[in-house]
Short mmCIF file of C-alpha atoms in Angstrom, two decimals:
data_model
loop_
_atom_site.label_atom_id
_atom_site.label_comp_id
_atom_site.label_asym_id
_atom_site.label_seq_id
_atom_site.Cartn_x
_atom_site.Cartn_y
_atom_site.Cartn_z
CA UNK A 1 10.81 38.36 -66.66
CA UNK A 2 14.05 40.03 -65.61
CA UNK A 3 12.90 40.39 -62.00
CA UNK A 4 11.83 36.75 -61.83
CA UNK A 5 15.09 35.38 -63.21
CA UNK A 6 17.10 37.85 -61.14
CA UNK A 7 15.30 36.69 -58.00
CA UNK A 8 15.87 33.04 -58.87
CA UNK A 9 19.58 33.61 -59.44
CA UNK A 10 19.83 35.65 -56.23
CA UNK A 11 18.42 32.74 -54.20
CA UNK A 12 20.92 30.28 -55.67
CA UNK A 13 23.87 32.65 -55.26
CA UNK A 14 22.67 33.45 -51.74
CA UNK A 15 22.85 29.78 -50.83
CA UNK A 16 26.36 29.44 -52.24
CA UNK A 17 27.84 32.64 -50.79
CA UNK A 18 25.85 33.69 -47.74
CA UNK A 19 25.09 30.13 -46.72
CA UNK A 20 28.83 29.44 -46.68
CA UNK A 21 29.47 32.59 -44.63
CA UNK A 22 26.86 31.54 -42.05
CA UNK A 23 28.34 28.05 -41.94
CA UNK A 24 31.85 29.38 -41.29
CA UNK A 25 30.74 31.89 -38.68
CA UNK A 26 28.97 29.13 -36.79
CA UNK A 27 32.10 26.98 -36.99
CA UNK A 28 31.09 23.42 -37.87
CA UNK A 29 33.20 20.58 -36.51
CA UNK A 30 33.34 17.55 -38.80
CA UNK A 31 35.04 15.50 -36.09
CA UNK A 32 32.34 16.05 -33.48
CA UNK A 33 30.01 13.11 -32.95
CA UNK A 34 26.40 13.93 -33.82
CA UNK A 35 23.31 12.95 -31.79
CA UNK A 36 22.34 10.42 -34.48
CA UNK A 37 25.25 8.19 -33.51
CA UNK A 38 25.83 9.27 -29.92
CA UNK A 39 22.21 8.75 -28.82
CA UNK A 40 20.91 6.28 -31.42
CA UNK A 41 17.65 4.76 -30.12
CA UNK A 42 15.99 3.30 -33.21
CA UNK A 43 13.02 5.68 -32.88
CA UNK A 44 13.96 9.37 -33.20
CA UNK A 45 17.77 9.21 -33.25
CA UNK A 46 18.62 7.36 -36.47
CA UNK A 47 21.46 8.25 -38.87
CA UNK A 48 20.17 8.84 -42.40
CA UNK A 49 21.85 9.87 -45.70
CA UNK A 50 22.01 13.65 -46.05
CA UNK A 51 20.07 13.65 -49.35
CA UNK A 52 17.16 11.88 -47.72
CA UNK A 53 17.34 14.20 -44.72
CA UNK A 54 17.26 17.20 -47.08
CA UNK A 55 14.07 16.01 -48.80
CA UNK A 56 12.40 15.18 -45.48
CA UNK A 57 13.39 18.54 -44.00
CA UNK A 58 12.20 20.32 -47.13
CA UNK A 59 8.82 18.61 -47.03
CA UNK A 60 8.46 19.07 -43.27
CA UNK A 61 9.04 22.82 -43.42
CA UNK A 62 7.21 23.41 -46.70
CA UNK A 63 3.93 21.55 -47.04
CA UNK A 64 1.53 24.03 -48.60
CA UNK A 65 3.16 27.06 -46.97
CA UNK A 66 5.26 28.28 -49.91
CA UNK A 67 2.30 27.72 -52.26
CA UNK A 68 -0.73 29.09 -50.39
CA UNK A 69 1.22 31.82 -48.60
CA UNK A 70 2.92 32.94 -51.81
CA UNK A 71 -0.40 33.06 -53.68
CA UNK A 72 -1.94 35.21 -50.93
CA UNK A 73 1.20 37.38 -50.79
CA UNK A 74 1.08 37.89 -54.57
CA UNK A 75 -1.92 40.17 -54.01
CA UNK A 76 0.57 42.91 -53.06
CA UNK A 77 2.29 42.52 -56.42
CA UNK A 78 5.91 41.79 -57.41
CA UNK A 79 7.20 43.51 -54.28
CA UNK A 80 6.61 40.03 -52.83
CA UNK A 81 9.66 38.86 -54.83
CA UNK A 82 11.89 41.07 -52.68
CA UNK A 83 10.58 39.65 -49.41
CA UNK A 84 10.92 36.07 -50.63
CA UNK A 85 14.52 36.58 -51.77
CA UNK A 86 15.82 38.75 -48.93
CA UNK A 87 13.81 36.89 -46.31
CA UNK A 88 15.01 33.45 -47.44
CA UNK A 89 18.69 34.41 -47.65
CA UNK A 90 19.17 36.70 -44.67
CA UNK A 91 16.41 35.62 -42.27
CA UNK A 92 14.83 32.25 -43.02
CA UNK A 93 18.03 30.49 -44.04
CA UNK A 94 19.87 31.76 -40.95
CA UNK A 95 16.91 30.90 -38.72
CA UNK A 96 16.62 27.33 -40.02
CA UNK A 97 20.38 26.74 -39.99
CA UNK A 98 20.88 27.98 -36.43
CA UNK A 99 17.83 26.17 -35.02
CA UNK A 100 19.05 22.95 -36.64
CA UNK A 101 22.74 23.25 -35.78
CA UNK A 102 22.13 24.39 -32.20
CA UNK A 103 19.93 21.33 -31.79
CA UNK A 104 22.80 19.20 -33.11
CA UNK A 105 25.15 20.85 -30.60
CA UNK A 106 22.65 20.13 -27.78
CA UNK A 107 22.06 16.42 -28.40
CA UNK A 108 19.09 16.96 -30.73
CA UNK A 109 17.21 19.11 -28.22
CA UNK A 110 13.84 20.57 -29.25
CA UNK A 111 13.57 24.31 -29.89
CA UNK A 112 12.20 25.07 -26.42
CA UNK A 113 15.27 23.55 -24.79
CA UNK A 114 17.61 25.29 -27.22
CA UNK A 115 15.98 28.65 -26.46
CA UNK A 116 16.23 27.96 -22.72
CA UNK A 117 19.91 27.10 -23.04
CA UNK A 118 20.77 30.53 -24.49
CA UNK A 119 18.00 32.87 -23.32
CA UNK A 120 17.40 31.53 -19.81
CA UNK A 121 14.98 29.42 -17.82
CA UNK A 122 12.07 31.85 -18.19
CA UNK A 123 12.34 31.67 -21.96
CA UNK A 124 12.53 27.88 -21.75
CA UNK A 125 9.28 27.61 -19.80
CA UNK A 126 7.52 30.06 -22.09
CA UNK A 127 8.69 28.24 -25.20
CA UNK A 128 7.67 24.83 -23.89
CA UNK A 129 4.08 26.02 -23.73
CA UNK A 130 4.13 28.35 -26.73
CA UNK A 131 5.75 25.92 -29.17
CA UNK A 132 3.46 23.02 -28.21
CA UNK A 133 0.40 25.23 -28.66
CA UNK A 134 1.71 26.37 -32.04
CA UNK A 135 2.39 22.81 -33.16
CA UNK A 136 -1.06 21.58 -32.14
CA UNK A 137 -2.55 24.52 -34.08
CA UNK A 138 -0.45 23.55 -37.12
CA UNK A 139 -1.47 19.91 -36.84
CA UNK A 140 -5.12 20.90 -36.55
CA UNK A 141 -4.99 23.34 -39.48
CA UNK A 142 -3.29 20.71 -41.66
CA UNK A 143 -5.87 18.15 -40.57
CA UNK A 144 -9.07 20.05 -41.27
CA UNK A 145 -7.88 21.68 -44.51
CA UNK A 146 -7.10 18.44 -46.41
CA UNK A 147 -10.19 16.78 -44.93
CA UNK A 148 -12.38 19.57 -46.34
CA UNK A 149 -10.80 19.21 -49.80
CA UNK A 150 -11.20 15.44 -49.75
CA UNK A 151 -14.82 15.78 -48.66
CA UNK A 152 -15.45 18.09 -51.62
CA UNK A 153 -13.76 15.69 -54.07
CA UNK A 154 -15.18 12.40 -52.75
CA UNK A 155 -18.47 13.31 -51.12
CA UNK A 156 -17.43 11.56 -47.89
CA UNK A 157 -18.30 13.07 -44.53
CA UNK A 158 -15.93 15.71 -43.17
CA UNK A 159 -15.78 14.26 -39.64
CA UNK A 160 -15.07 10.75 -40.97
CA UNK A 161 -12.15 12.06 -43.01
CA UNK A 162 -10.82 14.02 -40.01
CA UNK A 163 -10.82 10.78 -38.01
CA UNK A 164 -8.93 8.94 -40.77
CA UNK A 165 -6.28 11.68 -41.02
CA UNK A 166 -6.06 11.83 -37.23
CA UNK A 167 -5.40 8.07 -37.12
CA UNK A 168 -2.61 8.42 -39.67
CA UNK A 169 -1.10 11.32 -37.72
CA UNK A 170 -1.07 9.17 -34.61
CA UNK A 171 0.87 6.40 -36.34
CA UNK A 172 3.38 8.81 -37.86
CA UNK A 173 3.86 10.43 -34.46
CA UNK A 174 4.61 7.29 -32.45
CA UNK A 175 6.38 5.03 -34.99
CA UNK A 176 10.17 5.21 -35.51
CA UNK A 177 11.21 7.93 -37.97
CA UNK A 178 12.46 5.41 -40.53
CA UNK A 179 9.14 3.52 -40.77
CA UNK A 180 6.96 6.13 -42.51
CA UNK A 181 8.65 9.53 -42.64
CA UNK A 182 12.04 8.44 -44.00
CA UNK A 183 10.46 6.09 -46.55
CA UNK A 184 7.73 8.20 -48.12
CA UNK A 185 8.53 11.84 -47.44
CA UNK A 186 11.55 12.08 -49.79
CA UNK A 187 9.16 11.10 -52.60
CA UNK A 188 6.64 13.77 -51.58
CA UNK A 189 9.45 16.33 -51.23
CA UNK A 190 10.70 15.56 -54.72
CA UNK A 191 7.15 15.79 -56.11
CA UNK A 192 6.76 19.27 -54.61
CA UNK A 193 9.92 20.40 -56.42
CA UNK A 194 8.81 18.76 -59.68
CA UNK A 195 5.40 20.44 -59.50
CA UNK A 196 7.03 23.83 -58.94
CA UNK A 197 9.46 23.19 -61.82
CA UNK A 198 6.54 22.35 -64.11
CA UNK A 199 4.68 25.55 -63.26
CA UNK A 200 7.89 27.58 -63.58
CA UNK A 201 8.55 26.11 -67.02
CA UNK A 202 4.99 26.94 -68.03
CA UNK A 203 5.57 30.56 -67.02
CA UNK A 204 8.84 30.86 -68.89
CA UNK A 205 7.91 29.04 -72.10
CA UNK A 206 4.24 29.98 -72.19
CA UNK A 207 2.73 33.21 -73.44
CA UNK A 208 3.03 35.02 -70.11
CA UNK A 209 4.57 38.32 -69.04
CA UNK A 210 5.81 38.09 -65.45
CA UNK A 211 5.61 41.62 -63.96
CA UNK A 212 8.77 43.43 -62.93
CA UNK A 213 9.50 44.44 -59.35
CA UNK A 214 7.88 47.64 -58.13
CA UNK A 215 7.55 48.99 -54.59
CA UNK A 216 3.97 50.08 -55.34
CA UNK A 217 1.29 48.44 -53.22
CA UNK A 218 -0.96 46.65 -55.72
CA UNK A 219 -3.27 44.95 -53.23
CA UNK A 220 -6.84 45.14 -54.61
CA UNK A 221 -8.22 46.00 -51.16
CA UNK A 222 -5.34 48.39 -50.42
CA UNK A 223 -4.32 46.42 -47.34
CA UNK A 224 -1.05 47.80 -45.91
CA UNK A 225 2.12 46.07 -47.02
CA UNK A 226 3.64 46.45 -43.54
CA UNK A 227 3.36 44.23 -41.60
CA UNK A 228 0.82 42.03 -43.41
CA UNK A 229 3.02 40.86 -46.30
CA UNK A 230 5.73 39.71 -43.89
CA UNK A 231 3.26 37.50 -42.05
CA UNK A 232 1.29 36.32 -45.08
CA UNK A 233 4.41 34.96 -46.79
CA UNK A 234 6.06 33.07 -43.94
CA UNK A 235 7.05 29.69 -45.40
CA UNK A 236 9.06 30.84 -48.41
CA UNK A 237 10.78 33.66 -46.48
CA UNK A 238 10.96 32.87 -42.75
CA UNK A 239 8.74 30.70 -40.56
CA UNK A 240 9.03 29.86 -36.88
CA UNK A 241 7.42 26.49 -37.57
CA UNK A 242 10.72 25.47 -39.17
CA UNK A 243 12.47 25.80 -35.81
CA UNK A 244 10.26 23.03 -34.48
CA UNK A 245 11.06 20.78 -37.44
CA UNK A 246 14.83 21.22 -37.66
CA UNK A 247 15.47 19.26 -34.43
CA UNK A 248 13.71 16.23 -35.99
CA UNK A 249 16.42 16.04 -38.64
CA UNK A 250 19.16 17.21 -36.26
CA UNK A 251 18.68 13.81 -34.64
CA UNK A 252 19.39 12.09 -37.98
CA UNK A 253 22.37 14.14 -39.23
CA UNK A 254 25.54 12.09 -39.65
CA UNK A 255 28.02 14.99 -39.84
CA UNK A 256 27.90 18.69 -38.95
CA UNK A 257 29.24 19.56 -42.41
CA UNK A 258 25.86 18.47 -43.83
CA UNK A 259 24.01 21.17 -41.88
CA UNK A 260 24.26 23.88 -44.55
CA UNK A 261 22.84 21.57 -47.23
CA UNK A 262 20.03 20.28 -45.05
CA UNK A 263 18.91 23.32 -43.06
CA UNK A 264 19.96 26.40 -45.05
CA UNK A 265 19.52 24.57 -48.36
CA UNK A 266 15.97 23.45 -47.59
CA UNK A 267 14.97 27.03 -46.82
CA UNK A 268 16.39 28.28 -50.12
CA UNK A 269 14.59 25.48 -51.96
CA UNK A 270 11.37 26.55 -50.28
CA UNK A 271 12.05 30.15 -51.30
CA UNK A 272 12.37 29.03 -54.93
CA UNK A 273 9.01 27.23 -54.72
CA UNK A 274 7.40 30.34 -53.20
CA UNK A 275 8.93 32.56 -55.87
CA UNK A 276 7.51 30.40 -58.66
CA UNK A 277 4.01 30.27 -57.20
CA UNK A 278 3.95 34.00 -56.39
CA UNK A 279 4.98 34.73 -59.99
CA UNK A 280 2.39 32.28 -61.34
CA UNK A 281 -0.43 33.75 -59.23
CA UNK A 282 0.21 37.39 -60.18
CA UNK A 283 0.86 36.53 -63.85
CA UNK A 284 -1.72 33.89 -64.77
CA UNK A 285 -4.78 36.02 -63.98
CA UNK A 286 -3.39 39.23 -65.48
CA UNK A 287 -3.45 41.49 -62.42
CA UNK A 288 -3.65 41.41 -58.63
CA UNK A 289 -7.28 42.53 -58.91
CA UNK A 290 -8.11 39.51 -61.05
CA UNK A 291 -6.14 37.29 -58.69
CA UNK A 292 -8.27 38.60 -55.82
CA UNK A 293 -11.42 37.78 -57.77
CA UNK A 294 -10.10 34.30 -58.55
CA UNK A 295 -9.38 33.63 -54.88
CA UNK A 296 -12.95 34.63 -54.06
CA UNK A 297 -14.65 32.64 -56.83
CA UNK A 298 -12.44 29.54 -57.05
CA UNK A 299 -12.56 28.66 -53.36
CA UNK A 300 -9.30 30.20 -52.13
CA UNK A 301 -5.67 29.23 -52.84
CA UNK A 302 -6.55 25.55 -53.48
CA UNK A 303 -8.82 26.56 -56.34
CA UNK A 304 -6.15 28.87 -57.74
CA UNK A 305 -3.61 26.03 -57.64
CA UNK A 306 -5.98 23.78 -59.56
CA UNK A 307 -6.78 26.44 -62.16
CA UNK A 308 -3.11 27.21 -62.82
CA UNK A 309 -2.08 23.54 -62.79
CA UNK A 310 -4.89 22.48 -65.15
CA UNK A 311 -3.84 25.14 -67.63
CA UNK A 312 -0.06 24.76 -67.42
CA UNK A 313 0.28 21.04 -66.66
CA UNK A 314 -2.82 19.60 -68.31
CA UNK A 315 -5.57 17.52 -66.72
CA UNK A 316 -3.15 14.92 -65.34
CA UNK A 317 -0.96 17.64 -63.89
CA UNK A 318 -3.99 19.29 -62.37
CA UNK A 319 -5.04 16.07 -60.67
CA UNK A 320 -1.52 15.52 -59.35
CA UNK A 321 -1.44 19.11 -58.14
CA UNK A 322 -4.67 18.68 -56.21
CA UNK A 323 -3.41 15.43 -54.71
CA UNK A 324 -0.32 17.36 -53.70
CA UNK A 325 -2.48 20.05 -52.12
CA UNK A 326 -3.98 17.28 -49.99
CA UNK A 327 -0.84 15.22 -49.29
CA UNK A 328 1.55 18.08 -48.55
CA UNK A 329 -0.28 19.61 -45.57
CA UNK A 330 -0.81 16.14 -44.14
CA UNK A 331 2.95 15.59 -44.26
CA UNK A 332 3.49 18.79 -42.26
CA UNK A 333 0.63 18.09 -39.86
CA UNK A 334 1.95 14.75 -38.69
CA UNK A 335 5.47 16.05 -38.09
CA UNK A 336 3.92 18.94 -36.14
CA UNK A 337 2.40 16.45 -33.70
CA UNK A 338 5.65 14.46 -33.66
CA UNK A 339 7.60 17.62 -32.78
CA UNK A 340 5.11 18.40 -30.02
CA UNK A 341 5.67 14.92 -28.59
CA UNK A 342 9.43 15.44 -28.56
CA UNK A 343 9.16 18.87 -26.92
CA UNK A 344 7.03 17.38 -24.15
CA UNK A 345 9.46 14.45 -23.83
CA UNK A 346 12.36 16.88 -23.40
CA UNK A 347 10.36 18.93 -20.91
CA UNK A 348 9.45 15.94 -18.74
CA UNK A 349 12.76 14.14 -19.38
CA UNK A 350 10.80 11.13 -20.60
CA UNK A 351 12.86 8.80 -22.82
CA UNK A 352 11.08 7.83 -26.03
CA UNK A 353 12.57 4.44 -26.86
CA UNK A 354 9.67 3.00 -24.87
CA UNK A 355 6.39 2.83 -26.83
CA UNK A 356 4.50 3.25 -23.55
CA UNK A 357 6.10 6.65 -22.97
CA UNK A 358 5.27 7.74 -26.50
CA UNK A 359 1.61 6.85 -25.94
CA UNK A 360 1.56 8.85 -22.68
CA UNK A 361 2.38 12.00 -24.61
CA UNK A 362 0.66 11.35 -27.94
CA UNK A 363 -2.81 10.51 -26.64
CA UNK A 364 -3.39 13.84 -24.79
CA UNK A 365 -1.98 15.79 -27.78
CA UNK A 366 -4.37 14.15 -30.21
CA UNK A 367 -7.31 14.59 -27.86
CA UNK A 368 -6.70 18.36 -27.90
CA UNK A 369 -6.22 18.28 -31.68
CA UNK A 370 -9.52 16.49 -32.18
CA UNK A 371 -11.32 19.11 -30.09
CA UNK A 372 -9.69 22.01 -31.95
CA UNK A 373 -10.64 20.45 -35.30
CA UNK A 374 -14.24 21.45 -34.58
CA UNK A 375 -13.32 25.16 -34.38
CA UNK A 376 -13.51 27.64 -37.25
CA UNK A 377 -10.56 27.05 -39.60
CA UNK A 378 -10.00 30.75 -40.41
CA UNK A 379 -9.77 31.73 -36.74
CA UNK A 380 -7.18 29.03 -36.02
CA UNK A 381 -5.15 30.01 -39.09
CA UNK A 382 -5.01 33.72 -38.17
CA UNK A 383 -3.66 33.00 -34.69
CA UNK A 384 -1.21 30.49 -36.14
CA UNK A 385 0.14 33.12 -38.56
CA UNK A 386 1.07 35.49 -35.73
CA UNK A 387 2.35 32.75 -33.41
CA UNK A 388 4.47 31.41 -36.26
CA UNK A 389 6.41 34.64 -36.80
CA UNK A 390 6.70 35.22 -33.06
CA UNK A 391 8.39 31.84 -32.71
CA UNK A 392 10.78 32.79 -35.54
CA UNK A 393 11.64 35.95 -33.62
CA UNK A 394 12.44 34.01 -30.43
CA UNK A 395 14.50 31.37 -32.27
CA UNK A 396 16.59 34.07 -33.94
CA UNK A 397 17.26 35.80 -30.61
CA UNK A 398 18.43 32.44 -29.24
CA UNK A 399 20.76 32.01 -32.20
CA UNK A 400 22.09 35.53 -31.74
CA UNK A 401 22.68 34.84 -28.03
CA UNK A 402 24.71 31.72 -28.84
CA UNK A 403 26.86 33.61 -31.34
CA UNK A 404 27.53 36.54 -29.02
CA UNK A 405 28.32 34.19 -26.12
CA UNK A 406 30.87 32.47 -28.35
CA UNK A 407 32.24 35.86 -29.45
CA UNK A 408 31.27 35.23 -33.06
CA UNK A 409 29.74 37.62 -35.60
CA UNK A 410 26.25 37.67 -34.08
CA UNK A 411 24.78 40.27 -36.45
CA UNK A 412 23.78 37.57 -38.95
CA UNK A 413 21.10 36.62 -36.40
CA UNK A 414 20.66 39.86 -34.44
CA UNK A 415 19.54 41.95 -37.41
CA UNK A 416 16.80 39.55 -38.62
CA UNK A 417 15.77 38.95 -34.98
CA UNK A 418 15.24 42.70 -34.52
CA UNK A 419 13.34 42.94 -37.80
CA UNK A 420 11.06 40.01 -36.95
CA UNK A 421 10.37 41.55 -33.53
CA UNK A 422 9.07 44.65 -35.28
CA UNK A 423 6.97 42.49 -37.64
CA UNK A 424 5.46 40.32 -34.91
CA UNK A 425 4.58 43.14 -32.52
CA UNK A 426 3.27 45.41 -35.28
CA UNK A 427 1.03 42.63 -36.59
CA UNK A 428 -0.60 41.74 -33.28
CA UNK A 429 -1.23 45.45 -32.61
CA UNK A 430 -3.04 46.07 -35.92
CA UNK A 431 -4.62 42.68 -36.70
CA UNK A 432 -8.36 42.11 -36.10
CA UNK A 433 -7.51 39.06 -33.95
CA UNK A 434 -5.14 41.29 -31.97
CA UNK A 435 -5.71 44.85 -30.74
CA UNK A 436 -7.10 46.36 -34.00
CA UNK A 437 -5.09 49.56 -33.59
CA UNK A 438 -4.31 51.94 -36.41
CA UNK A 439 -1.43 51.18 -38.76
CA UNK A 440 0.51 54.20 -37.49
CA UNK A 441 0.24 53.16 -33.84
CA UNK A 442 0.94 49.51 -34.67
CA UNK A 443 4.05 50.31 -36.69
CA UNK A 444 5.37 52.72 -34.07
CA UNK A 445 4.76 50.16 -31.33
CA UNK A 446 6.47 47.40 -33.32
CA UNK A 447 9.56 49.49 -34.07
CA UNK A 448 9.79 50.64 -30.46
CA UNK A 449 9.49 47.04 -29.22
CA UNK A 450 12.27 45.98 -31.60
CA UNK A 451 14.59 48.74 -30.34
CA UNK A 452 13.85 47.83 -26.70
CA UNK A 453 14.46 44.13 -27.45
CA UNK A 454 17.82 44.94 -29.05
CA UNK A 455 18.81 47.07 -26.05
CA UNK A 456 17.83 44.36 -23.54
CA UNK A 457 19.67 41.76 -25.61
CA UNK A 458 22.96 43.65 -25.39
CA UNK A 459 22.34 44.44 -21.74
CA UNK A 460 22.01 40.74 -20.87
CA UNK A 461 24.35 38.96 -23.26
CA UNK A 462 28.09 38.88 -22.71
CA UNK A 463 30.74 36.92 -24.60
CA UNK A 464 31.83 33.84 -22.63
CA UNK A 465 34.39 32.10 -24.82
CA UNK A 466 36.91 33.60 -27.24
CA UNK A 467 36.78 31.71 -30.54
CA UNK A 468 38.34 32.55 -33.88
CA UNK A 469 35.85 33.62 -36.53
CA UNK A 470 36.62 31.79 -39.76
CA UNK A 471 34.87 33.76 -42.49
#
């Protein structure tokens, strides 16, 4: 258990120390008016207490990601602990913090506009399309998945349940943020933490031996660790989807000083949840081989969650866990569509205080989502996984550009941006849904692309303003 407790402590210490360093390098201004008060519109720009914002942000970015992704990533063995810890502290936390705080500094702008501000107009246009496509994929994935589980539990028709979830998504997308999201999501966010705490306690106080960290690849099918692990565990380490969610809460933040708690803190909390579920998955079944068999026979990660929860939390806990497996993706799916609406609103400069304007954008989005819901779930998910980490790469480069333009210590963003470039390019080169090249060619191509990206970054970016770095 030493590796597990060491990883848990590292995440907490990382938040305290490295989160503070990132906060100081960015240079928060407590006196600067935030978009929540400057642009208050009663719909998207509404000042909320930071604790509530934290729980909403945590739920928005998490959903089932740090559970399902961590369970799948556990197939590689306890090496997954290293990625969760290092990824959360040095990549995911920085990514979420910068995407949130740069949105605050740009009047709550969506990620596509933030990227355009610091990487240029071409990047803005690309991101407007890319991020909306990603969000619609997320919304669709988190619509069909819960519907399938509900159909299995209730015997109701799949298409009827998809329609019901779609109707709820529509309401959550067009209604003011304080009507549904701010009221119910803090409760769901707290329940996600409580469920993880229960499973973690079961691991610690039960008759289990959590394996210690080893760099050995323990995947039962011998799938390569690079780059697959770094895409499989996204939420819980670093996820580009978070960059689309941070602007939602950037429009509700009352003071810049709250940014570290809300954005960096939510990522660390998600890392803790992922750590617990990765440990539970590789420990409960005895080996990664047995975990692989359980995933095959129990119906995937959802079945594994139920099996572990039933055993560690009892029947009631198992029922609550399964309800969570249904509710949590729904809570991420609706905010995905809401984020897509806001990105389109920013793109077309269409104010959203008017309900009519919200309908203009929401109706086409949900029409596309309904069509995509009829596609094969696995195909959609695989393309989402790659697009997700590619978006993280772009958001980090934007953050690095801002820091270098302000003559601040940009390496906190530049290093993870370079790393994620190698991950994203390597994955699409070797993945079946990509170019299906050999691992050697894919890795070489990914590393080369990362080096070229770093060179072009320094070639283009130049410091514009001299500011003191307070570290």
